[in-house]
C-alpha cells in the first residue's frame, strides 16, 4: 500500500510550483485523487516521481494555469 495525494495545504495553494514526493512516512506516493489541486490558481508547474501509477480524472482541474508536469525517473 501507499499514499494518494488528496489535497494541497492553504500555504501550498499560493505556490507556483509544487513537487509531489516519491514517498511519505516510508510509504510510496502512488496516486493523485480527483480535485487534489482544487484552489491552486497560481500553480504553473508540478513535479512528480515516476512511481505515480494512478491519476484520477480531474486531478488537476483546480489548477487552471498549470502548464508543465515534470516526471522524475
PDB file of N, CA and C in Angstrom, residues 4-72:
ATOM      1  N   UNK A   4      -2.055   8.456  -1.476  1.00  0.00           N
ATOM      2  CA  UNK A   4      -2.602   9.209  -2.596  1.00  0.00           C
ATOM      3  C   UNK A   4      -2.654  10.673  -2.182  1.00  0.00           C
ATOM      4  N   UNK A   5      -2.292  11.552  -3.087  1.00  0.00           N
ATOM      5  CA  UNK A   5      -2.416  12.985  -2.841  1.00  0.00           C
ATOM      6  C   UNK A   5      -3.898  13.320  -2.953  1.00  0.00           C
ATOM      7  N   UNK A   6      -4.455  13.916  -1.897  1.00  0.00           N
ATOM      8  CA  UNK A   6      -5.884  14.222  -1.908  1.00  0.00           C
ATOM      9  C   UNK A   6      -6.159  15.715  -1.857  1.00  0.00           C
ATOM     10  N   UNK A   7      -5.133  16.506  -1.576  1.00  0.00           N
ATOM     11  CA  UNK A   7      -5.326  17.943  -1.491  1.00  0.00           C
ATOM     12  C   UNK A   7      -4.020  18.657  -1.226  1.00  0.00           C
ATOM     13  N   UNK A   8      -4.103  19.969  -1.214  1.00  0.00           N
ATOM     14  CA  UNK A   8      -2.930  20.829  -1.012  1.00  0.00           C
ATOM     15  C   UNK A   8      -3.240  21.761   0.157  1.00  0.00           C
ATOM     16  N   UNK A   9      -2.250  22.015   0.993  1.00  0.00           N
ATOM     17  CA  UNK A   9      -2.437  22.916   2.133  1.00  0.00           C
ATOM     18  C   UNK A   9      -2.738  24.331   1.645  1.00  0.00           C
ATOM     19  N   UNK A  10      -3.273  25.148   2.524  1.00  0.00           N
ATOM     20  CA  UNK A  10      -3.557  26.545   2.168  1.00  0.00           C
ATOM     21  C   UNK A  10      -2.279  27.255   1.733  1.00  0.00           C
ATOM     22  N   UNK A  11      -1.171  26.971   2.404  1.00  0.00           N
ATOM     23  CA  UNK A  11       0.121  27.563   2.023  1.00  0.00           C
ATOM     24  C   UNK A  11       0.544  27.074   0.644  1.00  0.00           C
ATOM     25  N   UNK A  12       0.353  25.790   0.381  1.00  0.00           N
ATOM     26  CA  UNK A  12       0.720  25.213  -0.905  1.00  0.00           C
ATOM     27  C   UNK A  12      -0.080  25.782  -2.057  1.00  0.00           C
ATOM     28  N   UNK A  13      -1.337  26.172  -1.794  1.00  0.00           N
ATOM     29  CA  UNK A  13      -2.193  26.723  -2.838  1.00  0.00           C
ATOM     30  C   UNK A  13      -1.689  28.057  -3.363  1.00  0.00           C
ATOM     31  N   UNK A  14      -0.814  28.709  -2.617  1.00  0.00           N
ATOM     32  CA  UNK A  14      -0.274  30.009  -3.025  1.00  0.00           C
ATOM     33  C   UNK A  14       0.946  29.877  -3.938  1.00  0.00           C
ATOM     34  N   UNK A  15       1.517  28.668  -4.031  1.00  0.00           N
ATOM     35  CA  UNK A  15       2.762  28.459  -4.760  1.00  0.00           C
ATOM     36  C   UNK A  15       2.547  28.304  -6.257  1.00  0.00           C
ATOM     37  N   UNK A  16       3.599  28.651  -7.028  1.00  0.00           N
ATOM     38  CA  UNK A  16       3.567  28.490  -8.482  1.00  0.00           C
ATOM     39  C   UNK A  16       4.105  27.130  -8.900  1.00  0.00           C
ATOM     40  N   UNK A  17       4.901  26.485  -8.035  1.00  0.00           N
ATOM     41  CA  UNK A  17       5.485  25.179  -8.362  1.00  0.00           C
ATOM     42  C   UNK A  17       5.400  24.271  -7.141  1.00  0.00           C
ATOM     43  N   UNK A  18       5.037  23.025  -7.384  1.00  0.00           N
ATOM     44  CA  UNK A  18       4.956  22.024  -6.318  1.00  0.00           C
ATOM     45  C   UNK A  18       5.661  20.746  -6.754  1.00  0.00           C
ATOM     46  N   UNK A  19       6.207  20.029  -5.778  1.00  0.00           N
ATOM     47  CA  UNK A  19       6.812  18.721  -6.027  1.00  0.00           C
ATOM     48  C   UNK A  19       6.093  17.695  -5.162  1.00  0.00           C
ATOM     49  N   UNK A  20       5.614  16.635  -5.793  1.00  0.00           N
ATOM     50  CA  UNK A  20       4.994  15.529  -5.067  1.00  0.00           C
ATOM     51  C   UNK A  20       6.121  14.566  -4.696  1.00  0.00           C
ATOM     52  N   UNK A  21       6.326  14.286  -3.424  1.00  0.00           N
ATOM     53  CA  UNK A  21       7.426  13.398  -3.041  1.00  0.00           C
ATOM     54  C   UNK A  21       7.188  11.960  -3.493  1.00  0.00           C
ATOM     55  N   UNK A  22       8.256  11.220  -3.663  1.00  0.00           N
ATOM     56  CA  UNK A  22       8.154   9.817  -4.046  1.00  0.00           C
ATOM     57  C   UNK A  22       7.630   8.948  -2.917  1.00  0.00           C
ATOM     58  N   UNK A  23       7.865   9.400  -1.679  1.00  0.00           N
ATOM     59  CA  UNK A  23       7.374   8.655  -0.526  1.00  0.00           C
ATOM     60  C   UNK A  23       7.045   9.617   0.606  1.00  0.00           C
ATOM     61  N   UNK A  24       6.230   9.125   1.534  1.00  0.00           N
ATOM     62  CA  UNK A  24       5.827   9.895   2.705  1.00  0.00           C
ATOM     63  C   UNK A  24       5.736   8.919   3.861  1.00  0.00           C
ATOM     64  N   UNK A  25       6.435   9.219   4.933  1.00  0.00           N
ATOM     65  CA  UNK A  25       6.459   8.352   6.115  1.00  0.00           C
ATOM     66  C   UNK A  25       6.794   6.909   5.757  1.00  0.00           C
ATOM     67  N   UNK A  26       7.711   6.742   4.823  1.00  0.00           N
ATOM     68  CA  UNK A  26       8.180   5.414   4.465  1.00  0.00           C
ATOM     69  C   UNK A  26       7.327   4.653   3.473  1.00  0.00           C
ATOM     70  N   UNK A  27       6.230   5.233   3.034  1.00  0.00           N
ATOM     71  CA  UNK A  27       5.368   4.571   2.053  1.00  0.00           C
ATOM     72  C   UNK A  27       5.357   5.376   0.760  1.00  0.00           C
ATOM     73  N   UNK A  28       5.264   4.676  -0.358  1.00  0.00           N
ATOM     74  CA  UNK A  28       5.272   5.321  -1.667  1.00  0.00           C
ATOM     75  C   UNK A  28       4.011   6.155  -1.883  1.00  0.00           C
ATOM     76  N   UNK A  29       4.183   7.268  -2.581  1.00  0.00           N
ATOM     77  CA  UNK A  29       3.047   8.070  -3.024  1.00  0.00           C
ATOM     78  C   UNK A  29       2.701   7.564  -4.418  1.00  0.00           C
ATOM     79  N   UNK A  30       1.535   6.951  -4.563  1.00  0.00           N
ATOM     80  CA  UNK A  30       1.194   6.207  -5.775  1.00  0.00           C
ATOM     81  C   UNK A  30       0.107   6.825  -6.641  1.00  0.00           C
ATOM     82  N   UNK A  31      -0.660   7.765  -6.097  1.00  0.00           N
ATOM     83  CA  UNK A  31      -1.813   8.268  -6.846  1.00  0.00           C
ATOM     84  C   UNK A  31      -2.074   9.736  -6.551  1.00  0.00           C
ATOM     85  N   UNK A  32      -2.815  10.363  -7.464  1.00  0.00           N
ATOM     86  CA  UNK A  32      -3.299  11.725  -7.269  1.00  0.00           C
ATOM     87  C   UNK A  32      -4.811  11.676  -7.474  1.00  0.00           C
ATOM     88  N   UNK A  33      -5.546  12.057  -6.441  1.00  0.00           N
ATOM     89  CA  UNK A  33      -7.002  11.934  -6.454  1.00  0.00           C
ATOM     90  C   UNK A  33      -7.690  13.079  -7.194  1.00  0.00           C
ATOM     91  N   UNK A  34      -8.948  12.863  -7.521  1.00  0.00           N
ATOM     92  CA  UNK A  34      -9.773  13.878  -8.171  1.00  0.00           C
ATOM     93  C   UNK A  34      -9.807  15.144  -7.312  1.00  0.00           C
ATOM     94  N   UNK A  35      -9.678  16.292  -7.961  1.00  0.00           N
ATOM     95  CA  UNK A  35      -9.724  17.602  -7.299  1.00  0.00           C
ATOM     96  C   UNK A  35      -8.603  17.823  -6.289  1.00  0.00           C
ATOM     97  N   UNK A  36      -7.515  17.068  -6.391  1.00  0.00           N
ATOM     98  CA  UNK A  36      -6.405  17.210  -5.452  1.00  0.00           C
ATOM     99  C   UNK A  36      -5.809  18.614  -5.479  1.00  0.00           C
ATOM    100  N   UNK A  37      -5.911  19.277  -6.617  1.00  0.00           N
ATOM    101  CA  UNK A  37      -5.307  20.601  -6.740  1.00  0.00           C
ATOM    102  C   UNK A  37      -6.357  21.706  -6.832  1.00  0.00           C
ATOM    103  N   UNK A  38      -7.530  21.461  -6.274  1.00  0.00           N
ATOM    104  CA  UNK A  38      -8.588  22.472  -6.240  1.00  0.00           C
ATOM    105  C   UNK A  38      -8.080  23.719  -5.519  1.00  0.00           C
ATOM    106  N   UNK A  39      -8.308  24.877  -6.115  1.00  0.00           N
ATOM    107  CA  UNK A  39      -7.895  26.137  -5.496  1.00  0.00           C
ATOM    108  C   UNK A  39      -6.462  26.527  -5.752  1.00  0.00           C
ATOM    109  N   UNK A  40      -5.773  25.808  -6.629  1.00  0.00           N
ATOM    110  CA  UNK A  40      -4.366  26.091  -6.924  1.00  0.00           C
ATOM    111  C   UNK A  40      -4.243  26.963  -8.183  1.00  0.00           C
ATOM    112  N   UNK A  41      -4.869  28.141  -8.154  1.00  0.00           N
ATOM    113  CA  UNK A  41      -4.870  29.015  -9.320  1.00  0.00           C
ATOM    114  C   UNK A  41      -3.477  29.516  -9.703  1.00  0.00           C
ATOM    115  N   UNK A  42      -2.546  29.578  -8.752  1.00  0.00           N
ATOM    116  CA  UNK A  42      -1.190  30.066  -9.020  1.00  0.00           C
ATOM    117  C   UNK A  42      -0.263  28.994  -9.576  1.00  0.00           C
ATOM    118  N   UNK A  43      -0.662  27.747  -9.491  1.00  0.00           N
ATOM    119  CA  UNK A  43       0.205  26.631  -9.869  1.00  0.00           C
ATOM    120  C   UNK A  43       0.434  26.597 -11.381  1.00  0.00           C
ATOM    121  N   UNK A  44       1.711  26.662 -11.781  1.00  0.00           N
ATOM    122  CA  UNK A  44       2.068  26.586 -13.202  1.00  0.00           C
ATOM    123  C   UNK A  44       2.912  25.352 -13.517  1.00  0.00           C
ATOM    124  N   UNK A  45       3.542  24.761 -12.484  1.00  0.00           N
ATOM    125  CA  UNK A  45       4.412  23.598 -12.716  1.00  0.00           C
ATOM    126  C   UNK A  45       4.305  22.632 -11.537  1.00  0.00           C
ATOM    127  N   UNK A  46       4.260  21.353 -11.875  1.00  0.00           N
ATOM    128  CA  UNK A  46       4.272  20.314 -10.848  1.00  0.00           C
ATOM    129  C   UNK A  46       5.296  19.264 -11.241  1.00  0.00           C
ATOM    130  N   UNK A  47       5.995  18.746 -10.245  1.00  0.00           N
ATOM    131  CA  UNK A  47       6.971  17.682 -10.456  1.00  0.00           C
ATOM    132  C   UNK A  47       6.513  16.461  -9.671  1.00  0.00           C
ATOM    133  N   UNK A  48       6.464  15.309 -10.349  1.00  0.00           N
ATOM    134  CA  UNK A  48       6.060  14.060  -9.707  1.00  0.00           C
ATOM    135  C   UNK A  48       7.112  12.992  -9.983  1.00  0.00           C
ATOM    136  N   UNK A  49       7.131  11.991  -9.136  1.00  0.00           N
ATOM    137  CA  UNK A  49       8.024  10.856  -9.340  1.00  0.00           C
ATOM    138  C   UNK A  49       7.344   9.821 -10.222  1.00  0.00           C
ATOM    139  N   UNK A  50       8.138   8.998 -10.861  1.00  0.00           N
ATOM    140  CA  UNK A  50       7.598   8.012 -11.798  1.00  0.00           C
ATOM    141  C   UNK A  50       6.808   6.898 -11.110  1.00  0.00           C
ATOM    142  N   UNK A  51       6.808   6.854  -9.779  1.00  0.00           N
ATOM    143  CA  UNK A  51       6.051   5.821  -9.079  1.00  0.00           C
ATOM    144  C   UNK A  51       4.550   6.137  -9.008  1.00  0.00           C
ATOM    145  N   UNK A  52       4.122   7.311  -9.497  1.00  0.00           N
ATOM    146  CA  UNK A  52       2.688   7.612  -9.563  1.00  0.00           C
ATOM    147  C   UNK A  52       2.077   6.684 -10.607  1.00  0.00           C
ATOM    148  N   UNK A  53       1.143   5.861 -10.183  1.00  0.00           N
ATOM    149  CA  UNK A  53       0.547   4.879 -11.094  1.00  0.00           C
ATOM    150  C   UNK A  53      -0.916   5.191 -11.408  1.00  0.00           C
ATOM    151  N   UNK A  54      -1.494   6.164 -10.694  1.00  0.00           N
ATOM    152  CA  UNK A  54      -2.894   6.478 -10.945  1.00  0.00           C
ATOM    153  C   UNK A  54      -3.131   7.975 -10.821  1.00  0.00           C
ATOM    154  N   UNK A  55      -3.699   8.539 -11.889  1.00  0.00           N
ATOM    155  CA  UNK A  55      -4.161   9.925 -11.891  1.00  0.00           C
ATOM    156  C   UNK A  55      -5.669   9.880 -12.094  1.00  0.00           C
ATOM    157  N   UNK A  56      -6.409  10.313 -11.110  1.00  0.00           N
ATOM    158  CA  UNK A  56      -7.859  10.290 -11.224  1.00  0.00           C
ATOM    159  C   UNK A  56      -8.314  11.403 -12.167  1.00  0.00           C
ATOM    160  N   UNK A  57      -9.415  11.169 -12.867  1.00  0.00           N
ATOM    161  CA  UNK A  57      -9.990  12.202 -13.725  1.00  0.00           C
ATOM    162  C   UNK A  57     -10.209  13.464 -12.905  1.00  0.00           C
ATOM    163  N   UNK A  58      -9.804  14.601 -13.447  1.00  0.00           N
ATOM    164  CA  UNK A  58     -10.000  15.870 -12.757  1.00  0.00           C
ATOM    165  C   UNK A  58      -8.971  16.165 -11.686  1.00  0.00           C
ATOM    166  N   UNK A  59      -7.883  15.402 -11.634  1.00  0.00           N
ATOM    167  CA  UNK A  59      -6.859  15.612 -10.605  1.00  0.00           C
ATOM    168  C   UNK A  59      -6.312  17.032 -10.635  1.00  0.00           C
ATOM    169  N   UNK A  60      -6.175  17.597 -11.828  1.00  0.00           N
ATOM    170  CA  UNK A  60      -5.588  18.925 -11.964  1.00  0.00           C
ATOM    171  C   UNK A  60      -6.626  19.985 -12.321  1.00  0.00           C
ATOM    172  N   UNK A  61      -7.905  19.656 -12.195  1.00  0.00           N
ATOM    173  CA  UNK A  61      -8.980  20.564 -12.596  1.00  0.00           C
ATOM    174  C   UNK A  61      -8.948  21.887 -11.834  1.00  0.00           C
ATOM    175  N   UNK A  62      -8.449  21.892 -10.628  1.00  0.00           N
ATOM    176  CA  UNK A  62      -8.411  23.112  -9.824  1.00  0.00           C
ATOM    177  C   UNK A  62      -7.194  23.965 -10.051  1.00  0.00           C
ATOM    178  N   UNK A  63      -6.403  23.632 -11.072  1.00  0.00           N
ATOM    179  CA  UNK A  63      -5.172  24.361 -11.373  1.00  0.00           C
ATOM    180  C   UNK A  63      -5.212  24.850 -12.822  1.00  0.00           C
ATOM    181  N   UNK A  64      -6.011  25.874 -13.108  1.00  0.00           N
ATOM    182  CA  UNK A  64      -6.230  26.303 -14.493  1.00  0.00           C
ATOM    183  C   UNK A  64      -4.994  26.852 -15.203  1.00  0.00           C
ATOM    184  N   UNK A  65      -3.972  27.244 -14.453  1.00  0.00           N
ATOM    185  CA  UNK A  65      -2.769  27.805 -15.070  1.00  0.00           C
ATOM    186  C   UNK A  65      -1.620  26.815 -15.169  1.00  0.00           C
ATOM    187  N   UNK A  66      -1.892  25.549 -14.810  1.00  0.00           N
ATOM    188  CA  UNK A  66      -0.857  24.513 -14.878  1.00  0.00           C
ATOM    189  C   UNK A  66      -0.439  24.321 -16.335  1.00  0.00           C
ATOM    190  N   UNK A  67       0.847  24.536 -16.591  1.00  0.00           N
ATOM    191  CA  UNK A  67       1.357  24.459 -17.970  1.00  0.00           C
ATOM    192  C   UNK A  67       2.381  23.332 -18.157  1.00  0.00           C
ATOM    193  N   UNK A  68       2.964  22.835 -17.046  1.00  0.00           N
ATOM    194  CA  UNK A  68       4.035  21.856 -17.186  1.00  0.00           C
ATOM    195  C   UNK A  68       3.975  20.840 -16.055  1.00  0.00           C
ATOM    196  N   UNK A  69       4.109  19.567 -16.425  1.00  0.00           N
ATOM    197  CA  UNK A  69       4.235  18.478 -15.458  1.00  0.00           C
ATOM    198  C   UNK A  69       5.524  17.743 -15.766  1.00  0.00           C
ATOM    199  N   UNK A  70       6.457  17.756 -14.829  1.00  0.00           N
ATOM    200  CA  UNK A  70       7.718  17.037 -14.968  1.00  0.00           C
ATOM    201  C   UNK A  70       7.603  15.718 -14.231  1.00  0.00           C
ATOM    202  N   UNK A  71       8.028  14.635 -14.903  1.00  0.00           N
ATOM    203  CA  UNK A  71       8.031  13.318 -14.271  1.00  0.00           C
ATOM    204  C   UNK A  71       9.476  12.893 -14.068  1.00  0.00           C
ATOM    205  N   UNK A  72       9.867  12.720 -12.819  1.00  0.00           N
ATOM    206  CA  UNK A  72      11.234  12.300 -12.487  1.00  0.00           C
ATOM    207  C   UNK A  72      11.388  10.797 -12.701  1.00  0.00           C
TER     208      UNK A  72
END
